XYZ file of C-alpha atoms in Angstrom:
78
model
C 19.762 18.882 -3.126
C 21.833 17.279 -0.387
C 18.698 16.606 1.637
C 17.088 14.897 -1.355
C 20.153 12.710 -1.887
C 20.348 11.896 1.824
C 16.700 10.946 2.213
C 16.216 9.430 -1.232
C 19.214 7.154 -1.224
C 20.905 6.730 2.129
C 17.829 6.639 4.364
C 15.906 4.456 1.916
C 18.862 2.070 1.735
C 19.388 1.822 5.495
C 15.733 1.588 6.482
C 14.320 -0.136 3.398
C 16.782 -2.192 1.396
C 19.020 -3.379 4.239
C 16.112 -4.824 6.276
C 14.847 -6.535 3.126
C 18.301 -8.000 2.541
C 18.463 -9.207 6.141
C 15.037 -10.841 5.861
C 16.065 -12.509 2.623
C 19.324 -13.669 4.148
C 17.438 -15.252 7.069
C 15.476 -17.574 4.786
C 16.698 -21.130 5.017
C 16.482 -22.221 1.406
C 16.800 -25.914 2.203
C 13.794 -25.714 4.569
C 11.313 -23.659 2.538
C 8.789 -25.019 0.056
C 8.793 -23.920 -3.540
C 5.394 -22.282 -3.069
C 6.553 -20.328 0.002
C 9.676 -19.312 -1.875
C 7.527 -17.935 -4.712
C 5.431 -15.934 -2.243
C 8.530 -14.634 -0.496
C 10.110 -13.582 -3.764
C 6.953 -11.818 -4.911
C 6.709 -9.845 -1.671
C 10.425 -9.062 -1.653
C 10.663 -8.153 -5.311
C 7.806 -5.662 -5.225
C 9.199 -3.808 -2.206
C 12.755 -3.938 -3.523
C 11.741 -2.537 -6.924
C 9.741 0.284 -5.336
C 12.652 1.248 -3.089
C 15.067 1.151 -6.022
C 12.734 3.397 -7.998
C 12.787 5.943 -5.153
C 16.582 5.767 -4.950
C 17.021 6.101 -8.700
C 14.609 9.008 -9.116
C 15.988 10.912 -6.133
C 19.534 10.476 -7.437
C 18.541 11.735 -10.884
C 16.682 14.743 -9.474
C 19.604 15.575 -7.166
C 22.014 15.380 -10.112
C 19.813 17.612 -12.266
C 19.533 20.157 -9.436
C 23.301 20.080 -8.998
C 23.840 20.684 -12.711
C 21.305 23.533 -12.753
C 22.992 25.145 -9.733
C 26.421 24.776 -11.320
C 25.265 26.275 -14.627
C 23.429 29.098 -12.870
C 26.493 29.874 -10.773
C 28.727 29.745 -13.845
C 26.592 32.199 -15.848
C 26.202 34.661 -12.974
C 29.995 34.861 -12.452
C 30.797 35.864 -16.063
């Protein structure tokens, strides 16, 4: 559960989303053409959405596993 949360959110953020943010931040908007900006957005948006999907799904699965473990532990105590 912890491993899933660590890999699925923290590692993906540090090694996926942060580099994408840095690349986006490096773009000089006053020097780029509209066409290049469209291409950049398309490439960025696809990667960003895929990484967010991984982060969201791993967070949901980790939460469900945590709830299952808590309920299992609660019923075995009583």
